[in-house]
PDB file of C-alpha atoms in Angstrom:
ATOM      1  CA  UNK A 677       0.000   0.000   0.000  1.00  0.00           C
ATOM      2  CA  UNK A 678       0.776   3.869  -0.573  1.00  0.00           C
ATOM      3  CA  UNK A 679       3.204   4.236   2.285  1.00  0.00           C
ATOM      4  CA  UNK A 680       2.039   8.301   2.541  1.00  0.00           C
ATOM      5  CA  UNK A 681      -1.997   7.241   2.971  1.00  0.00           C
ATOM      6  CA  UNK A 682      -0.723   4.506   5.497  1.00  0.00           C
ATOM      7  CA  UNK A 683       0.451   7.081   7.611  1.00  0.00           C
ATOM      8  CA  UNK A 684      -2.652   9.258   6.741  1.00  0.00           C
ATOM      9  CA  UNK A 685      -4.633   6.359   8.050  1.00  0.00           C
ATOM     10  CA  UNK A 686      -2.651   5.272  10.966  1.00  0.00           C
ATOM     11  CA  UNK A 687      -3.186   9.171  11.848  1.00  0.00           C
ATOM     12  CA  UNK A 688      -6.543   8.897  12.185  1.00  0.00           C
ATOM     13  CA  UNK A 689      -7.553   5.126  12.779  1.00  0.00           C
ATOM     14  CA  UNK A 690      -8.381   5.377  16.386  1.00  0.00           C
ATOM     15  CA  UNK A 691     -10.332   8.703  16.353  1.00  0.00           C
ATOM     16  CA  UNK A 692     -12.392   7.524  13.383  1.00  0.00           C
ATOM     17  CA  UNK A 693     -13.215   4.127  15.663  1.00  0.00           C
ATOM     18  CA  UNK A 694     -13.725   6.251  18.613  1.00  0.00           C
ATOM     19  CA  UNK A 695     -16.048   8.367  16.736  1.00  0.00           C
ATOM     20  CA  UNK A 696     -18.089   5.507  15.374  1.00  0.00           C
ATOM     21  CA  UNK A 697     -18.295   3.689  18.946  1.00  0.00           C
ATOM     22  CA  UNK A 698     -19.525   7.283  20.337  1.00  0.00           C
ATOM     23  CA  UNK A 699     -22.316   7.031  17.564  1.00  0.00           C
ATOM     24  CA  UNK A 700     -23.038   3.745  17.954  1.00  0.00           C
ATOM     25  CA  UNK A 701     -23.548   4.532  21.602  1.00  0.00           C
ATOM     26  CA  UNK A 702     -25.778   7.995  21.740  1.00  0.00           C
ATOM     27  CA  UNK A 703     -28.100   5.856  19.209  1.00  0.00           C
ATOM     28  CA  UNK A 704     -28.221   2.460  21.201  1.00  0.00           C
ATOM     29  CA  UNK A 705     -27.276   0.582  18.215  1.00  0.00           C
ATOM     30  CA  UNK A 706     -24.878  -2.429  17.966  1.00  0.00           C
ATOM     31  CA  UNK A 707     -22.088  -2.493  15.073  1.00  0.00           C
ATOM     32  CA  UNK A 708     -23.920  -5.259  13.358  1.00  0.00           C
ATOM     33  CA  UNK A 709     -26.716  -2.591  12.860  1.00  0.00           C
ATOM     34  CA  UNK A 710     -24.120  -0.094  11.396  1.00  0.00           C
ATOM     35  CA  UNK A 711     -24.270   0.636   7.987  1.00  0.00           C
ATOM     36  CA  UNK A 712     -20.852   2.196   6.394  1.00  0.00           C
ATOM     37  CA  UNK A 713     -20.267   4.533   3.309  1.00  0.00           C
ATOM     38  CA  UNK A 714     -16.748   5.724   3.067  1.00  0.00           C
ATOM     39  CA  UNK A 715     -16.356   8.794   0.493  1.00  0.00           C
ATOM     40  CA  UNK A 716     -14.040  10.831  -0.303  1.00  0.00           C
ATOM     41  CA  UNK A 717     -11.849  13.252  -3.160  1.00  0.00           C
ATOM     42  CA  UNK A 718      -8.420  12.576  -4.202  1.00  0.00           C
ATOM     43  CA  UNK A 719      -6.164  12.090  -0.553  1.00  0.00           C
ATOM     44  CA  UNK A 720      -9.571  11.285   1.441  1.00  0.00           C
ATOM     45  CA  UNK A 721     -10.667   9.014  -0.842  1.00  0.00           C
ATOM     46  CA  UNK A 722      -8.022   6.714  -1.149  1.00  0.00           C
ATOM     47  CA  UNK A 723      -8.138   7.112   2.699  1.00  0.00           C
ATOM     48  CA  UNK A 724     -11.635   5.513   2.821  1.00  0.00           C
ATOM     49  CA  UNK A 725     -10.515   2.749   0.807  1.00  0.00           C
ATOM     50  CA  UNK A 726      -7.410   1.877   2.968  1.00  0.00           C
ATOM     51  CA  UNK A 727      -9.656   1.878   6.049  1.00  0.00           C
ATOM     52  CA  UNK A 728     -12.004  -1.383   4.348  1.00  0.00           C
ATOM     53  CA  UNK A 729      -9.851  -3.853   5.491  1.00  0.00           C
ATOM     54  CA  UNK A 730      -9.965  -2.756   9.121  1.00  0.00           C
ATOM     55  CA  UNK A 731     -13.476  -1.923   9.707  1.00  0.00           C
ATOM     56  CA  UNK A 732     -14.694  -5.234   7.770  1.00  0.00           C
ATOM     57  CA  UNK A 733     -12.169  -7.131  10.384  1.00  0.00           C
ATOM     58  CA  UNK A 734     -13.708  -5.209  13.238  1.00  0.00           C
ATOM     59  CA  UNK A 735     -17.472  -5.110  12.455  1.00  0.00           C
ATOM     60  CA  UNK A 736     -17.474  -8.110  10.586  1.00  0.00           C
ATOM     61  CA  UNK A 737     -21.352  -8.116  10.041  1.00  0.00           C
ATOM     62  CA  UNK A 738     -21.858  -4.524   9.167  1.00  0.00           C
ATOM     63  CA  UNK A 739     -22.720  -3.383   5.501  1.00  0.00           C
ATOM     64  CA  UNK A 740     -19.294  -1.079   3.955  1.00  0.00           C
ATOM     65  CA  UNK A 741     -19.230   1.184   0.746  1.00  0.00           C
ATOM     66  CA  UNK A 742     -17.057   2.971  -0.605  1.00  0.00           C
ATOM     67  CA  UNK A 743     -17.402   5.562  -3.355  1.00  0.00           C
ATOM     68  CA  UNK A 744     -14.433   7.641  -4.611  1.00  0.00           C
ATOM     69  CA  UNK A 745     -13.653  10.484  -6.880  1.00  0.00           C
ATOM     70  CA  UNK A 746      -9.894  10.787  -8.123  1.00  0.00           C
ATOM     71  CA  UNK A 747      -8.659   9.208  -5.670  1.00  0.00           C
ATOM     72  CA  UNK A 748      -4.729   8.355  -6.114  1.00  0.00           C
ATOM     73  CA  UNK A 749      -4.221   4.432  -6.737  1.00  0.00           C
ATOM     74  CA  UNK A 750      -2.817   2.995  -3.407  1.00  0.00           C
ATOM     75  CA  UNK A 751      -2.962  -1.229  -3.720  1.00  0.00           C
ATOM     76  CA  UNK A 752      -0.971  -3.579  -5.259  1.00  0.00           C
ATOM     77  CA  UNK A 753      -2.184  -6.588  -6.486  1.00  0.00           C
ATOM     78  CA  UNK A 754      -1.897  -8.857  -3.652  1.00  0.00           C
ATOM     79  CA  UNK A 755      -3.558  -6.132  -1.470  1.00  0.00           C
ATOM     80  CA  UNK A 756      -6.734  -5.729  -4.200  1.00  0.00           C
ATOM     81  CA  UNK A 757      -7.025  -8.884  -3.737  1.00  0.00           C
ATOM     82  CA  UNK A 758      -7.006  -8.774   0.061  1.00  0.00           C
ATOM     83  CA  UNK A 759      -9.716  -6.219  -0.112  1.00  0.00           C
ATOM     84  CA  UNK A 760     -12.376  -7.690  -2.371  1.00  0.00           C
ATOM     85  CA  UNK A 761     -11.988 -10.600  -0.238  1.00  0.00           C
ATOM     86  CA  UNK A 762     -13.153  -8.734   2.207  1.00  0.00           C
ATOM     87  CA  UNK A 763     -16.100  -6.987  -0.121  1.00  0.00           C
ATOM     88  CA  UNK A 764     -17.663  -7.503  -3.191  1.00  0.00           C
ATOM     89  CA  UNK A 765     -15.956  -5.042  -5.740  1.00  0.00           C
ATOM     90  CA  UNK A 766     -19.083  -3.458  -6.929  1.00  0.00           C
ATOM     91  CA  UNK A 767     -19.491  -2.351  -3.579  1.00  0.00           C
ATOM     92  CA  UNK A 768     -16.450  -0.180  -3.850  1.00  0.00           C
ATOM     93  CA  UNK A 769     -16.946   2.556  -6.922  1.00  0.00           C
ATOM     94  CA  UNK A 770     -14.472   4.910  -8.231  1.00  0.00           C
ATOM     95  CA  UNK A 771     -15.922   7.503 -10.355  1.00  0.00           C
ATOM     96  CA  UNK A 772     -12.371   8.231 -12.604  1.00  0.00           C
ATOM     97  CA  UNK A 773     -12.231  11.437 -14.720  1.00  0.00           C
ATOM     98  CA  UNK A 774     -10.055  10.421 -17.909  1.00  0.00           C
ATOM     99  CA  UNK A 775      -8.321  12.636 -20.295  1.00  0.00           C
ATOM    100  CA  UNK A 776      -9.129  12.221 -24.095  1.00  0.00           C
ATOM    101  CA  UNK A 777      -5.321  13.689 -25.607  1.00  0.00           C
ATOM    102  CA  UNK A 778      -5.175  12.818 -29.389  1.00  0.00           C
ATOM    103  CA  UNK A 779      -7.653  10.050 -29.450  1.00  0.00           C
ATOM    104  CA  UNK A 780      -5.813   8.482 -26.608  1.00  0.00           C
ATOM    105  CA  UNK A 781      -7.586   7.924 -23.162  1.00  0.00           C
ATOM    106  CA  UNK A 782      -5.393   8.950 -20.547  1.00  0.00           C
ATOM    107  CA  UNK A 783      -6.878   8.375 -16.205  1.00  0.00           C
ATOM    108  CA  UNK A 784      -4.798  11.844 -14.978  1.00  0.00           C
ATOM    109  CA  UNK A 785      -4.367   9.850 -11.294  1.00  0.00           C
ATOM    110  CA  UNK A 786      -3.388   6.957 -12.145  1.00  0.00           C
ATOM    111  CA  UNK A 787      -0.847   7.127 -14.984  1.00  0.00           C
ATOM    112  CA  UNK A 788       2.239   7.817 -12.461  1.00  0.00           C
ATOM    113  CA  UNK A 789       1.338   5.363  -9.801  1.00  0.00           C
ATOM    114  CA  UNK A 790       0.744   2.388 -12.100  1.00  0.00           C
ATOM    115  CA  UNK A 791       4.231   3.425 -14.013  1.00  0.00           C
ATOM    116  CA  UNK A 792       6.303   4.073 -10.915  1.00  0.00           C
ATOM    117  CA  UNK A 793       4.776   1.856  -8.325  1.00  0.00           C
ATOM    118  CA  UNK A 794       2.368  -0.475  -9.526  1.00  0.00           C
ATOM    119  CA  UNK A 795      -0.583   0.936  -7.651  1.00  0.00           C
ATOM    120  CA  UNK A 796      -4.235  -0.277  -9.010  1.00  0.00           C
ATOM    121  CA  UNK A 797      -7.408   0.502  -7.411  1.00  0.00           C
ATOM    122  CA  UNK A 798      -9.454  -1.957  -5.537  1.00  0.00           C
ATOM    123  CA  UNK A 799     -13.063  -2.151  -6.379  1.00  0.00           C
ATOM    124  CA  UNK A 800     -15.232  -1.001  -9.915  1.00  0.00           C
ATOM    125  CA  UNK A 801     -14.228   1.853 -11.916  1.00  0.00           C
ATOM    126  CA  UNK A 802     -16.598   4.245 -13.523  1.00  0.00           C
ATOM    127  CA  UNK A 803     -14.948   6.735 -16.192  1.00  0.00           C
ATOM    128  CA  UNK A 804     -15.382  10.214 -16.995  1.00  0.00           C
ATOM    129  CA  UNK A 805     -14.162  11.418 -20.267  1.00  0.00           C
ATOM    130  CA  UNK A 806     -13.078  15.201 -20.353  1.00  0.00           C
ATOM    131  CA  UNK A 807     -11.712  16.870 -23.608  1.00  0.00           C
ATOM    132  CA  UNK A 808      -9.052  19.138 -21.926  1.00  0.00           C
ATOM    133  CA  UNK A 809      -7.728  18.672 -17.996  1.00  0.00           C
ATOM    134  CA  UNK A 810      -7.951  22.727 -17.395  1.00  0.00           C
ATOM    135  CA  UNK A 811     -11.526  22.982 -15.522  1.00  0.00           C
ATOM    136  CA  UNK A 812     -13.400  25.970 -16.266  1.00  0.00           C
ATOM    137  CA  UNK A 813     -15.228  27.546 -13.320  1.00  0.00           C
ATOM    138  CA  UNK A 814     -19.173  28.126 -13.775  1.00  0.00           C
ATOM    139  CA  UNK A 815     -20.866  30.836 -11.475  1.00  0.00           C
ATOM    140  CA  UNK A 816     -23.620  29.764 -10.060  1.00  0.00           C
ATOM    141  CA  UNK A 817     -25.694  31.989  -6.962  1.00  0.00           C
ATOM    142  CA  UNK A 818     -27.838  29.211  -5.646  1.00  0.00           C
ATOM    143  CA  UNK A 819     -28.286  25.134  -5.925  1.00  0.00           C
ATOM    144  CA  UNK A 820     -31.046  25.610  -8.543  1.00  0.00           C
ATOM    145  CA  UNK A 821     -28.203  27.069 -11.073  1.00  0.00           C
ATOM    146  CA  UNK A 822     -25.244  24.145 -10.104  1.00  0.00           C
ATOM    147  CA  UNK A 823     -28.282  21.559 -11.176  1.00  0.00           C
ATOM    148  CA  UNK A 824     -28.350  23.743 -14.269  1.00  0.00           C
ATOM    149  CA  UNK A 825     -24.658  23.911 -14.953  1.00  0.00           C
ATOM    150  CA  UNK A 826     -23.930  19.919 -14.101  1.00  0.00           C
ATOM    151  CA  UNK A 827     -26.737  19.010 -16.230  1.00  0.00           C
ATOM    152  CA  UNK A 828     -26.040  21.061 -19.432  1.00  0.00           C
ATOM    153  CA  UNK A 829     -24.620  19.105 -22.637  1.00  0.00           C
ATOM    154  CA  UNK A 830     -20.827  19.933 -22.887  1.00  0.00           C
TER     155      UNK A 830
END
């Protein structure tokens, strides 16, 4: 695994747990009543997917997701295969935006990590084809508009 989101994880492992058993408490539930969805962007998501290997050890009977966006590849193949023992991959999604360069399909995460490292992701990818990798910002004033601008045909 991603030595840097090891650390990340290690970082936060225990207050995460703490937090859950806190929850758990307050709303008299057991962890076999827990329902899990892990999310996060880039860093936080590749964060959520290191943590399924812990939390399915710990609350073995509790439902986990996990849904990413951009998130960094962090496994190698022995430890994707570690996870989806653990879970079903479609169970794990990774929404991945992909860079269309002269008729080429390029994922703008992943292309280092694979090269250098190795790294895959765990889990199903879902792609996202964008024509250029410079973003263009879209002023919106209120959550009727960002429907409006996510929606439109590009």
């Amino acid at each position: 695994m991603h030595k840097g989101v090891l650390d990340a994880l290690h970082s936060s492992y225990d207050e995460v747990l703490e937090e859950i058993d806190s929850y758990a408490s307050r709303k008299g539930l057991s962890m076999d009543d827990m329902k899990f969805l892990l999310t996060g962007h880039g860093l936080g998501g590749s964060i959520s997917a290191a943590f399924v290997p812990s939390l399915k050890m710990k609350f073995q009977n509790s439902a986990l997701y996990v849904l990413t966006y951009g998130a960094p590849t962090i496994f190698n193949a022995t430890a994707v295969a570690a996870v989806h023992k653990e879970m079903p991959s479609e169970d794990m999604v990774n929404l991945v935006t992909r860079l269309k360069n002269k008729n080429k399909v390029y994922d703008q995460v992943v292309v280092f990590s694979q090269k250098a490292y190795g790294f895959i992701r765990a889990g199903m990818n879902v792609f996202i084809d964008v024509e250029s990798s410079v973003g263009r910002a879209v002023p919106v004033n209120s959550i009727e508009e960002i429907g409006r601008a996510s929606c439109r045909e590009r």
